Coordinates of C-alpha atoms in Angstrom, one line a residue:
X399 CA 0.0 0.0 0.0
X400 CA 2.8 2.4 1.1
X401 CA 4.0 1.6 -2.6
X402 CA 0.8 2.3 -4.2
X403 CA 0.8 5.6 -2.1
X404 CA 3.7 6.8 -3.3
X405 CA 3.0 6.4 -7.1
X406 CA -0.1 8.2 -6.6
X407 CA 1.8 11.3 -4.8
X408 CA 4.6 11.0 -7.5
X409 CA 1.5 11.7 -10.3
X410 CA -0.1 14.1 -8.1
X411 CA 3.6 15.9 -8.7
X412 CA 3.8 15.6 -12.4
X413 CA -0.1 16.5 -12.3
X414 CA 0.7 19.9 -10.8
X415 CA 4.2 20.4 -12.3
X416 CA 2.6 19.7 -15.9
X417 CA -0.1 21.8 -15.6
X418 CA 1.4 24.8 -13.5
X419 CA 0.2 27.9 -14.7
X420 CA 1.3 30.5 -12.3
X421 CA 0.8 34.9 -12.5
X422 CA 4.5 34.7 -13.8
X423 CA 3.3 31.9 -16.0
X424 CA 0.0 32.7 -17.1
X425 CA 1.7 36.7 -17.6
X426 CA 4.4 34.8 -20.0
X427 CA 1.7 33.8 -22.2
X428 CA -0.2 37.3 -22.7
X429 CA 3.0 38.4 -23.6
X430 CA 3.9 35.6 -26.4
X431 CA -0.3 35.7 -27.5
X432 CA 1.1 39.7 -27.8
X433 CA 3.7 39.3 -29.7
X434 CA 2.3 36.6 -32.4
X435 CA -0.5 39.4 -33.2
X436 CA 2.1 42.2 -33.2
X437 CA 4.3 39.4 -35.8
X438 CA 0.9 39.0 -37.8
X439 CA 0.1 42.7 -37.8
X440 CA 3.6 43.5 -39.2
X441 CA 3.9 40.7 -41.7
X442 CA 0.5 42.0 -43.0
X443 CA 2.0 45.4 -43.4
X444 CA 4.8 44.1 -45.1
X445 CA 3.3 41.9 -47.7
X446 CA 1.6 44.8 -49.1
X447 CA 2.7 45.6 -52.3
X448 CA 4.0 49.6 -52.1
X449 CA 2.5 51.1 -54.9
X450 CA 3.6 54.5 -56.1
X451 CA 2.0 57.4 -57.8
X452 CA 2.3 56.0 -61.0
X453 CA 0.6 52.6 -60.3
X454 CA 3.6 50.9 -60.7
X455 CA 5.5 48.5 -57.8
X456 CA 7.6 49.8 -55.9
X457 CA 11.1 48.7 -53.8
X458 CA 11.5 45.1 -54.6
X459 CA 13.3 43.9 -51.6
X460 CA 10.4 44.3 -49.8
X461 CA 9.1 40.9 -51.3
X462 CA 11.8 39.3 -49.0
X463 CA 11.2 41.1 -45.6
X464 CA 7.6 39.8 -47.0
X465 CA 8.4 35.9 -46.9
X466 CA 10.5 36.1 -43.7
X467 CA 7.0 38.0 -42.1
X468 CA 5.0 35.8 -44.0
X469 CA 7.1 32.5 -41.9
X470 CA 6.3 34.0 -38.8
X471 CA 2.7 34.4 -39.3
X472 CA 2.6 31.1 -40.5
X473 CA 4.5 30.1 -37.6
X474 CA 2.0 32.4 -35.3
X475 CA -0.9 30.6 -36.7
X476 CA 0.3 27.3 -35.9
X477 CA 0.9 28.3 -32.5
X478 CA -2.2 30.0 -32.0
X479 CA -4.1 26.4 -33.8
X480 CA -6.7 24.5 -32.5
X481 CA -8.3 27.2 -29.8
X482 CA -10.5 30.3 -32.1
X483 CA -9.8 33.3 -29.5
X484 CA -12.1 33.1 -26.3
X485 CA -14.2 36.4 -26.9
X486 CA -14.7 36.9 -23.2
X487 CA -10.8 36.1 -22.3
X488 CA -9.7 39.3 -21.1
X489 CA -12.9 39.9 -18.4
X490 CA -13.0 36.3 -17.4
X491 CA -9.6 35.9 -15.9
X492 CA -10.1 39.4 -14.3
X493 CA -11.4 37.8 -10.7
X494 CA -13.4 40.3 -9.6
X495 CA -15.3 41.0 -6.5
X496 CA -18.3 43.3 -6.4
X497 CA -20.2 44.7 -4.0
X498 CA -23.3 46.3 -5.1
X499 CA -26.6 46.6 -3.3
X500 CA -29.0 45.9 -6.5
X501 CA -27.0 42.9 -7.2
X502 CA -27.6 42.0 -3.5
X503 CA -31.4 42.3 -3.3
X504 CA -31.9 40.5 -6.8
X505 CA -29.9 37.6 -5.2
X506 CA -31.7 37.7 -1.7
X507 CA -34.5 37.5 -3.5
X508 CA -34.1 34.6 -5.8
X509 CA -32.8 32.7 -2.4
X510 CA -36.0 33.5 -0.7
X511 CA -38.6 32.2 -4.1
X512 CA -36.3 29.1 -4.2
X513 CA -36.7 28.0 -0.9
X514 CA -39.9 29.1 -1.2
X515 CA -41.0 26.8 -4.1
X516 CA -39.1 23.8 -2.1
X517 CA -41.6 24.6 0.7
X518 CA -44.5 24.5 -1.3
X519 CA -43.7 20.9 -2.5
X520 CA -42.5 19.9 1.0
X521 CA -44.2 16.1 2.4
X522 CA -44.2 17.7 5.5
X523 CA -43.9 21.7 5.9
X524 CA -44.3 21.1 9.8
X525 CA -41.2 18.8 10.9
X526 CA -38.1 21.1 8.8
X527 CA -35.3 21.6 10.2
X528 CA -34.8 25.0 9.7
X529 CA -31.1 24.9 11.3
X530 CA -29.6 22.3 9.2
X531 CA -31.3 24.2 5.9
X532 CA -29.5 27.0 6.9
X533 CA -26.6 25.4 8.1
X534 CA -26.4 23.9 4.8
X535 CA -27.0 27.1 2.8
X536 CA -24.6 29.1 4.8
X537 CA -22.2 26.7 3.6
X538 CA -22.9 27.3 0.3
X539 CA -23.1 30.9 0.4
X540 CA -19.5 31.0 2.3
X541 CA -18.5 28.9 -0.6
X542 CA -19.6 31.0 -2.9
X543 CA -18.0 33.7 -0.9
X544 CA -14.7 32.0 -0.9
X545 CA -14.1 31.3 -4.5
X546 CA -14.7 35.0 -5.7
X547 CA -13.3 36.9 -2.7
X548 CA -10.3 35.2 -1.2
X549 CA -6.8 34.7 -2.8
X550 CA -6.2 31.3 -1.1
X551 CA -9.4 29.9 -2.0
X552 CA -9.4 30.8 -5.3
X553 CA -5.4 29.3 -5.7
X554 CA -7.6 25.8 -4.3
X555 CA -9.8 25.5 -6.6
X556 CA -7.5 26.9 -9.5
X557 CA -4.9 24.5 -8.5
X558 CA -7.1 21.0 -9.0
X559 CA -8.5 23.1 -12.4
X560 CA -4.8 22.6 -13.4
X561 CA -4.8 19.2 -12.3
X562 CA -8.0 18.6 -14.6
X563 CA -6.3 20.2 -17.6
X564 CA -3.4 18.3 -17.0
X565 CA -5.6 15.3 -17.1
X566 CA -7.1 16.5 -20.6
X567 CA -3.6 16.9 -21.8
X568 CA -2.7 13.3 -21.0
X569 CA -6.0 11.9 -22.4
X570 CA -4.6 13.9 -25.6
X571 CA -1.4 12.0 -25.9
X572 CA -3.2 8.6 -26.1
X573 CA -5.9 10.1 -28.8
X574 CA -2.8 11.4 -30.6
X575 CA -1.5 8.1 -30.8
X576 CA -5.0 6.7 -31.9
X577 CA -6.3 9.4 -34.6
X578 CA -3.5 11.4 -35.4
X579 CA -3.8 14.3 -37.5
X580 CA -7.8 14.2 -36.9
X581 CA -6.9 15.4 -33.4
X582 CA -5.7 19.0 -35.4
X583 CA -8.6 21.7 -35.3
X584 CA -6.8 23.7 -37.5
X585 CA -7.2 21.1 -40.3
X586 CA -10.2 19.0 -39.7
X587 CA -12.0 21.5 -37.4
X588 CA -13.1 20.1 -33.8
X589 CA -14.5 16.8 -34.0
X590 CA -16.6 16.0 -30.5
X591 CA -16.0 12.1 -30.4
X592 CA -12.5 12.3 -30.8
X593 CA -11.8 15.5 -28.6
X594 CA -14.2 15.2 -25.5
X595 CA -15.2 11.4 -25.3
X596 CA -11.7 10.1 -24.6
X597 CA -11.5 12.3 -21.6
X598 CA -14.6 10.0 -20.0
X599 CA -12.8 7.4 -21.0
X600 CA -9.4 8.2 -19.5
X601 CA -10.6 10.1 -16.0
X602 CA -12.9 6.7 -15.1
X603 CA -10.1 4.6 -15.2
X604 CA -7.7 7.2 -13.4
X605 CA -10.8 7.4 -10.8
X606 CA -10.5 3.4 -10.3
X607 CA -7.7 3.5 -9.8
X608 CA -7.8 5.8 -6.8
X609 CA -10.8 4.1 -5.6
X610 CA -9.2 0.2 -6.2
X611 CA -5.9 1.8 -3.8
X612 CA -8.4 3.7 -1.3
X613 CA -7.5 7.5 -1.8
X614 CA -10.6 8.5 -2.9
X615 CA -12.2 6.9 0.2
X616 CA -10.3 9.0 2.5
X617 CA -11.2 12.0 1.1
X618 CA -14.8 11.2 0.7
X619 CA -14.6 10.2 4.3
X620 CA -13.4 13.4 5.6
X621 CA -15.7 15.6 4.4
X622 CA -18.9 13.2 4.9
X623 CA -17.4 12.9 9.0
X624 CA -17.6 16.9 8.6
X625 CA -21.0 17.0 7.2
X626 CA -22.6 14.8 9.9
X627 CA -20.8 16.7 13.0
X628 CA -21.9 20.6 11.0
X629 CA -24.9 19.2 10.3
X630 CA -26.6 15.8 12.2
X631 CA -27.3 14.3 9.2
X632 CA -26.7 10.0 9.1
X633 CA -23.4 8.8 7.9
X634 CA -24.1 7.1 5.1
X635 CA -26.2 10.1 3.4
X636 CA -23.1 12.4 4.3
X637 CA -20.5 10.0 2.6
X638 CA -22.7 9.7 -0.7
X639 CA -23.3 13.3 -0.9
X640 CA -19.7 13.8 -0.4
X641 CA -19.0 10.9 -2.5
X642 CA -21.4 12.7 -5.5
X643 CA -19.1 15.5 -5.9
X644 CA -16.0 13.1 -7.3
X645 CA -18.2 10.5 -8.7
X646 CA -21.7 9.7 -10.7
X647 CA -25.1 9.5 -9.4
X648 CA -24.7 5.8 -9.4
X649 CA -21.2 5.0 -8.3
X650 CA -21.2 7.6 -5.0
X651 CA -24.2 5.9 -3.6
X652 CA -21.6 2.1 -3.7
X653 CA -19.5 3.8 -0.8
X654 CA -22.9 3.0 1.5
X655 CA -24.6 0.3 0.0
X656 CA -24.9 -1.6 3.1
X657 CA -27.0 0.9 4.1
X658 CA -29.1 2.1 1.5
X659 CA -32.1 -1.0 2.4
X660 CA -32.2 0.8 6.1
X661 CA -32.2 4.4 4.9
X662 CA -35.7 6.4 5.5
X663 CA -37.1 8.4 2.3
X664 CA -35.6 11.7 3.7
X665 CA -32.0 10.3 3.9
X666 CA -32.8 8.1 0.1
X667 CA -33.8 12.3 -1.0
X668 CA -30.8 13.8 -0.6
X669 CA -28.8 10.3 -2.5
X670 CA -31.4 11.2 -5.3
X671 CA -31.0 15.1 -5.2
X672 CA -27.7 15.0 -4.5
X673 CA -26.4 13.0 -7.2
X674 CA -29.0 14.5 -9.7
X675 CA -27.0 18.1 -8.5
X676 CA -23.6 17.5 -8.8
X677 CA -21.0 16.3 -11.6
X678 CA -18.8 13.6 -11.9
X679 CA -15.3 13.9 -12.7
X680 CA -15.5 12.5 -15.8
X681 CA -17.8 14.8 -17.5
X682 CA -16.4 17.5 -15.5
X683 CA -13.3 17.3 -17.4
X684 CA -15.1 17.2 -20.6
X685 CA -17.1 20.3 -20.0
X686 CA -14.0 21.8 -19.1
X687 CA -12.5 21.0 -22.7
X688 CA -15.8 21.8 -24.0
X689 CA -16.2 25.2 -22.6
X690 CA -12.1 26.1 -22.6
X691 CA -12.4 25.4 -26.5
X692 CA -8.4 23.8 -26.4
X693 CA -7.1 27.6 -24.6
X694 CA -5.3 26.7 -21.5
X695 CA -5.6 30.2 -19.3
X696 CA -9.8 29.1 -20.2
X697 CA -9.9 26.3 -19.4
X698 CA -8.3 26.6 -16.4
X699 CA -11.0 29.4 -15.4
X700 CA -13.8 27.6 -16.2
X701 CA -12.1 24.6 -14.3
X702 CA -12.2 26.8 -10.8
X703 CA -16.1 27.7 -11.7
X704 CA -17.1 24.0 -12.5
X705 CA -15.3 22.6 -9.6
X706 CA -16.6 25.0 -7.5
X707 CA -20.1 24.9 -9.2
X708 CA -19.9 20.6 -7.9
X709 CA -18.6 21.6 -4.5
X710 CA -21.3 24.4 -3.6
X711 CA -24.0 21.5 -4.9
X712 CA -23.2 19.0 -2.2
X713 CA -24.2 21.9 0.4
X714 CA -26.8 23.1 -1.3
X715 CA -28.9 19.6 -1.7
X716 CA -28.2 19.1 1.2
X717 CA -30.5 22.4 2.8
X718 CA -33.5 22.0 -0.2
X719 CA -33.8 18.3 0.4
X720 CA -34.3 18.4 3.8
X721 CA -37.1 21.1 2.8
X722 CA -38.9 18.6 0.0
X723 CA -38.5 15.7 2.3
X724 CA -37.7 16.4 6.3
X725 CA -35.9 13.8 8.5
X726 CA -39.1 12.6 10.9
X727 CA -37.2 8.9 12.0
X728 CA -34.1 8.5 14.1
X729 CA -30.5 8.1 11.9
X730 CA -27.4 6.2 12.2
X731 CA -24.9 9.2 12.7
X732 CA -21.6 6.7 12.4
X733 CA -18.9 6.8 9.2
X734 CA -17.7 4.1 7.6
X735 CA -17.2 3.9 3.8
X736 CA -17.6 0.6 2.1
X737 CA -14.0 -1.3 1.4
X738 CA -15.2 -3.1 -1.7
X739 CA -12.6 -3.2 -4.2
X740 CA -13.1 -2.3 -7.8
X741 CA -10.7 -4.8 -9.2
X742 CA -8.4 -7.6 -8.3
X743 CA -5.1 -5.7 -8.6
X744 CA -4.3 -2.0 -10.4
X745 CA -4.2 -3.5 -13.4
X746 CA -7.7 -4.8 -12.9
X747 CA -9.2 -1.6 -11.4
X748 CA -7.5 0.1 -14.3
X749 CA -9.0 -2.2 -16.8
X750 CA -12.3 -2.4 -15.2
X751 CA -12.7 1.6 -15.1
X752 CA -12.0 1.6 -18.9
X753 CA -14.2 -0.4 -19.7
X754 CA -17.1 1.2 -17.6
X755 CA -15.4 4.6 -19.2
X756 CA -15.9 3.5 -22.8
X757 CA -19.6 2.4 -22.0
X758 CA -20.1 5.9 -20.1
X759 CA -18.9 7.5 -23.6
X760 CA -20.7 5.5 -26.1
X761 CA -23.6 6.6 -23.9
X762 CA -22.8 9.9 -24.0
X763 CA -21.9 10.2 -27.5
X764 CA -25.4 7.4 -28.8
X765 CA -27.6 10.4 -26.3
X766 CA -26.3 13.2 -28.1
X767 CA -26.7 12.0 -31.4
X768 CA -30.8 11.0 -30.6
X769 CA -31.4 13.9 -29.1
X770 CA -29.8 16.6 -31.4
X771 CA -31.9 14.3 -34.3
X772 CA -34.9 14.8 -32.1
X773 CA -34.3 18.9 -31.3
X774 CA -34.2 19.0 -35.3
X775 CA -37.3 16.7 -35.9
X776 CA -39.5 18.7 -33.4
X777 CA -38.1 21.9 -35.1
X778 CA -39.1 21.0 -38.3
X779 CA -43.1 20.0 -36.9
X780 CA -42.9 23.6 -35.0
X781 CA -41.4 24.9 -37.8
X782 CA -44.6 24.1 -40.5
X783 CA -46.5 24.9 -37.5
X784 CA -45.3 28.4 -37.3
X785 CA -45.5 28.8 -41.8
X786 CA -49.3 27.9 -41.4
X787 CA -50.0 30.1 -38.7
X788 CA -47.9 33.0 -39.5
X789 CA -45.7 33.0 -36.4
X790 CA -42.7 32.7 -37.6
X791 CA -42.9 36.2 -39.2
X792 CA -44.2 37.6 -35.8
X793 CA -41.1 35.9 -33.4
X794 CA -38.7 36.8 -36.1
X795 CA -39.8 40.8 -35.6
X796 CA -40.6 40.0 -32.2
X797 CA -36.8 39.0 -31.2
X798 CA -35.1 41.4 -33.5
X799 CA -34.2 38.6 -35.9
X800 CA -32.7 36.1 -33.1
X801 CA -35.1 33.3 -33.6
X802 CA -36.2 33.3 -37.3
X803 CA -38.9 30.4 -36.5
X804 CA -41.3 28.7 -33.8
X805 CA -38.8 26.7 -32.7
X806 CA -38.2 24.0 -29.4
X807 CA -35.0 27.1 -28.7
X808 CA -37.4 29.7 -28.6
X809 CA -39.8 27.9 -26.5
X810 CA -37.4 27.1 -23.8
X811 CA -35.9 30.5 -23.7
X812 CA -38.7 32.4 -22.6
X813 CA -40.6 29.3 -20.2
X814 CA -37.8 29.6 -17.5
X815 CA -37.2 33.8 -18.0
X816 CA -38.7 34.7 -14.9
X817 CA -36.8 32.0 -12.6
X818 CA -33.5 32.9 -14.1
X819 CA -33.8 36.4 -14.0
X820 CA -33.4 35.9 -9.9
X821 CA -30.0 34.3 -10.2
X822 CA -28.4 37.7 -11.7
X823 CA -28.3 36.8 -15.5
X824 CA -27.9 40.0 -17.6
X825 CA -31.8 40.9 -19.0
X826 CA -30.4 40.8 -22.5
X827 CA -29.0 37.5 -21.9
X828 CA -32.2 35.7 -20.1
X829 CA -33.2 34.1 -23.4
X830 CA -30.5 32.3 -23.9
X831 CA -29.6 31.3 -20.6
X832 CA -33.0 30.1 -20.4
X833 CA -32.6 28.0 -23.4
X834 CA -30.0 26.3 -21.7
X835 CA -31.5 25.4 -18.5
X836 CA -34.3 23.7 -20.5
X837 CA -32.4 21.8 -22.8
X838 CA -30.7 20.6 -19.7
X839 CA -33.5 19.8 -17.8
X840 CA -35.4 18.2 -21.3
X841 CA -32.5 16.8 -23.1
X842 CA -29.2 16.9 -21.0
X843 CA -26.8 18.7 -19.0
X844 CA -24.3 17.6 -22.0
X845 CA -26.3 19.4 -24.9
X846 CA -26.8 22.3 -22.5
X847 CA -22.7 22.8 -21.9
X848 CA -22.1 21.6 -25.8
X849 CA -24.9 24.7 -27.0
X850 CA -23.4 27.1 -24.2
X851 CA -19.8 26.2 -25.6
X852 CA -21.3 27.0 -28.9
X853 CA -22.9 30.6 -27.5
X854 CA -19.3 31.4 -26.1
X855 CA -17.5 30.8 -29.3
X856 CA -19.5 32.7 -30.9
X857 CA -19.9 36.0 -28.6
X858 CA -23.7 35.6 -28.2
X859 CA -23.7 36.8 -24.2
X860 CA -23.9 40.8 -24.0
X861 CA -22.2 40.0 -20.6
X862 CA -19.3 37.8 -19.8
X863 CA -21.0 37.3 -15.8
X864 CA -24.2 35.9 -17.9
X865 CA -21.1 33.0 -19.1
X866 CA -20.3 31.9 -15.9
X867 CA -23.7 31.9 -14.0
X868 CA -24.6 30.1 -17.0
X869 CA -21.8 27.3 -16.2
X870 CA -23.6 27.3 -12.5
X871 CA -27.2 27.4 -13.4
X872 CA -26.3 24.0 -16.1
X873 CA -24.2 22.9 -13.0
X874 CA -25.8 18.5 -12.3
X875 CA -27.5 15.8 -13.8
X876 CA -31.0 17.1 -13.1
X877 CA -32.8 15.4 -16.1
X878 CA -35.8 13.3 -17.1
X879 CA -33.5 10.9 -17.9
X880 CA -31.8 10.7 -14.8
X881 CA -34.7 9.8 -12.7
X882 CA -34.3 6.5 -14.5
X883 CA -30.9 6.2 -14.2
X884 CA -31.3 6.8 -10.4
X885 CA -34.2 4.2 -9.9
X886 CA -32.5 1.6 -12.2
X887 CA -29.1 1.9 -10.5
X888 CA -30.4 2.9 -6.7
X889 CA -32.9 0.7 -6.8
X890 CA -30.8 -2.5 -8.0
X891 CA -29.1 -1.9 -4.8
X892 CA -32.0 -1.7 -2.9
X893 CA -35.0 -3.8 -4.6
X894 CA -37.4 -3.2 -1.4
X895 CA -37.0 0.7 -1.9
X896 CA -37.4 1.2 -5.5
X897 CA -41.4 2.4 -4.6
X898 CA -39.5 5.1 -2.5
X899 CA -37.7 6.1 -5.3
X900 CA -40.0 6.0 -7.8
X901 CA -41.9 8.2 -5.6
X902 CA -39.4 10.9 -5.2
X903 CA -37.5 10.8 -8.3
X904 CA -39.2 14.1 -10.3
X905 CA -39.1 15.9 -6.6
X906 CA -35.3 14.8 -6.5
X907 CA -35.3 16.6 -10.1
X908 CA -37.1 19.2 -9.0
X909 CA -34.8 19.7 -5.6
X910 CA -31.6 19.4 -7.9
X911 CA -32.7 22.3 -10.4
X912 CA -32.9 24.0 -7.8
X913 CA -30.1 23.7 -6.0
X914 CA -28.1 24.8 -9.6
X915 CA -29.8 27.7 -9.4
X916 CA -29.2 28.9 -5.8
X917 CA -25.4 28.2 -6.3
X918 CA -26.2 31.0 -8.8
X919 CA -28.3 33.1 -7.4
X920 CA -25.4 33.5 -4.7
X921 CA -23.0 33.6 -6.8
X922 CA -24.2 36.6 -9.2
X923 CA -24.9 38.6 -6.0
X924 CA -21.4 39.7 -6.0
X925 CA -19.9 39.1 -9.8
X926 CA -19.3 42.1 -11.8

């Protein structure tokens, strides 16, 4: 074990060392990004052709100055290849803090009509307990706090983003080897299977492995042993809900699944809501690709906001669940995590995560494909719909030429305006923010991140704080088809309780919208 140990710590090393991106560091690259545009600029000068007066050329030996810029543009380009410039770059990796009192009210207020609409589908409005909802959100908020306000914090979070871009960078060596040239987006553009699904692929078997030599355990007991002394809750809902923000709805709740047959339908509420809220590390590093677009200062910014977007979940599911579905039975308060193995040896952890990786993928990647085909089947029905009835003229005028058509986009945009106009979202931006949060909540948190990646590319938000409340607000696998997922996987554990999960399971979906959306609401009270 001691062995094992050190290997990990060795990576953990190479992890941070390969990825470090330091002020000095990050400062380094601003200035070579300057210089390849000042190179480009002046080779573009130079290739002119001087012409004089009398329309003829002019000073020949500028041809040759001309070929040597001409290199270094070349040479500029292929630096700059495979990442089109982030058009919100310069104002997202300014971290600022802002104090401002409108900003403040709007996001008191979306706080008070969430936990409001988790009252109003409460089982039992009379037996909350109102200190560990608050507990639980003041968690959260400090959280939230944290990440935007204090130097050390932020140097956390931005520290294990590097270690998740290192990870991509790894996963990109072994799809080198694979696909080659393919893996260019200067020459074959970016391909999705071959840039993102690899990463699933690579971080479950690297999250096997840590499970097979018991690292992850540790951690995930630590914080559940702090959740249940902060907060009274059992042990085995605090290690899952810890357990959620490393790992997927259905592999966090395998750390207690000796106790999930004895758990009451307030402790099997927060394993729904919780895993239904937060991200595995998988797809985590995924949207991080996604979103960072293959720019390294990016994607180590949206990293911090991701990780922190899982982290502030865990608290957060914890307060609105015990709101939907209040603890009324006595709990077991003690913390053990399970010590099944995942494999025989690391070898067999390694292999067995791979395989379970490429499964996850093909998943991914078979969903994706349906439901794109789907968005574009329904758009074509709304679409005639909208010829025969004449609305497609009047949305077109009505939205200033943004949607052209009666479309499933347009739908979603405006059905969730009001609710995400409380998190802090730019007005101008509501539409599209609210197109987001429905394809997540209709389709998938994966077509939500690939569209927003898609918005960001493009430079389709007025304001760059709309981009990364956005990244909160899509934060979780709150969808439809998770609530199968959960009562397939949950309930293979637990046959006798697959009535209680059936039971809960859009309430869990419910609860885990709205945790996203708090985790924004409280973040947007103080981003500029």
């Amino acid at each position: 074990m001691k062995r094992y140990i050190f290997i990990i710590v060795a990576m953990m090393w190479c992890c941070l060392s390969f990825a470090q991106q330091p002020e000095d560091t990050i400062a380094d690259l601003q200035q070579v990004e300057q210089a390849a545009a000042q190179t480009v600029a002046a080779a573009e000068a130079q290739a002119v052709e001087v012409v004089d007066q009398t329309g003829e050329e002019a000073v020949p030996e500028a041809a040759g100055l001309g070929d040597e810029m001409a290199m270094n543009q070349t040479q500029a380009e292929e630096k700059a290849a495979g990442a089109a410039e982030n058009p919100y770059k310069s104002v997202l990796t300014q971290k600022k803090f802002s104090f401002n009192i409108v900003s403040i009210l709007r996001g008191l207020c979306g706080m008070a009509v969430i936990i409001l609409i988790a009252w109003l589908f409460s089982s039992d409005r009379k037996r909350i307990n109102w200190g560990t909802v608050f507990k639980a959100l003041a968690l959260q908020f400090v959280i939230a706090v944290s990440v935007l306000m204090f130097p050390a914090v932020q140097t956390i979070f931005e520290v294990m983003g590097k270690c998740f871009v290192a990870v991509l960078d790894w996963t990109k060596a072994g799809s080198l080897f694979l696909f080659g040239d393919l893996m260019d987006p200067s020459k074959f553009g970016f391909i999705f299977v071959l840039q993102i699904l690899p990463t699933i692929i690579f971080f479950s078997a690297l999250t096997s492995l840590f499970f097979y030599l018991g690292i992850l355990q540790k951690i995930v007991w630590a914080m559940g042993w702090c959740l249940t002394k902060l907060m009274r809750l059992s042990g085995a809902e605090s290690l899952s809900c810890a357990g959620n923000i490393f790992l997927g709805q259905t592999e966090a709740p395998l750390l207690v699944k000796e106790y999930i047959p004895r758990m009451t339908k307030s402790e099997l509420m927060l394993v729904m809501t919780a895993g239904m809220a937060t991200m595995a590390g998988g797809v985590l590093a995924a949207y991080i690709g996604m979103l960072g677009g293959g720019d390294k200062l990016m994607e180590i910014e949206f990293a911090k906001h991701l990780l922190s977007a899982s982290v502030m979940a865990a608290p957060g599911a914890i307060a609105l669940s015990k709101i939907v579905v209040p603890q009324t039975e006595e709990v077991d308060n003690s913390v053990e995590v399970s010590n099944e193995k995942i494999g025989k040896n690391v070898l067999d952890a390694i292999s067995n995560g791979t395989a379970d990786g490429l499964k996850l993928a093909a998943n991914v990647g078979a969903m994706l494909l349906v439901f794109y085909a789907l968005i574009a089947g329904f758009n074509f029905i709304f679409g005639k719909i909208g010829d025969i009835t004449s609305l497609n003229d009047v949305i077109a005028s009505a939205t200033d030429g943004r949607y052209t058509a009666l479309s499933m986009e347009f739908i979603l945009s405006y059905l969730f305006y009001p609710v995400i106009w409380l998190t802090g979202i730019n007005a101008a931006d509501l539409p599209l923010v609210g197109r987001l949060l429905g394809e997540k909540l209709i389709l998938t948190e994966f077509v939500g991140y690939q569209s927003l990646a898609t918005m960001i590319q493009a430079g389709a938000f007025v304001s760059t704080k709309s981009v990364i409340l956005a990244t909160y607000v899509l934060c979780g696998f709150a969808n439809f088809a998770s609530v199968g997922i959960q009562i397939g996987g949950i309930g293979s554990i637990a046959p006798a309780k697959r009535h209680v999960l059936s039971a809960h399971g859009f309430r869990a979906l419910l609860t885990a919208s709205l945790v996203a959306l708090m985790s924004a609401a409280m973040m947007g009270m103080f981003l500029e």
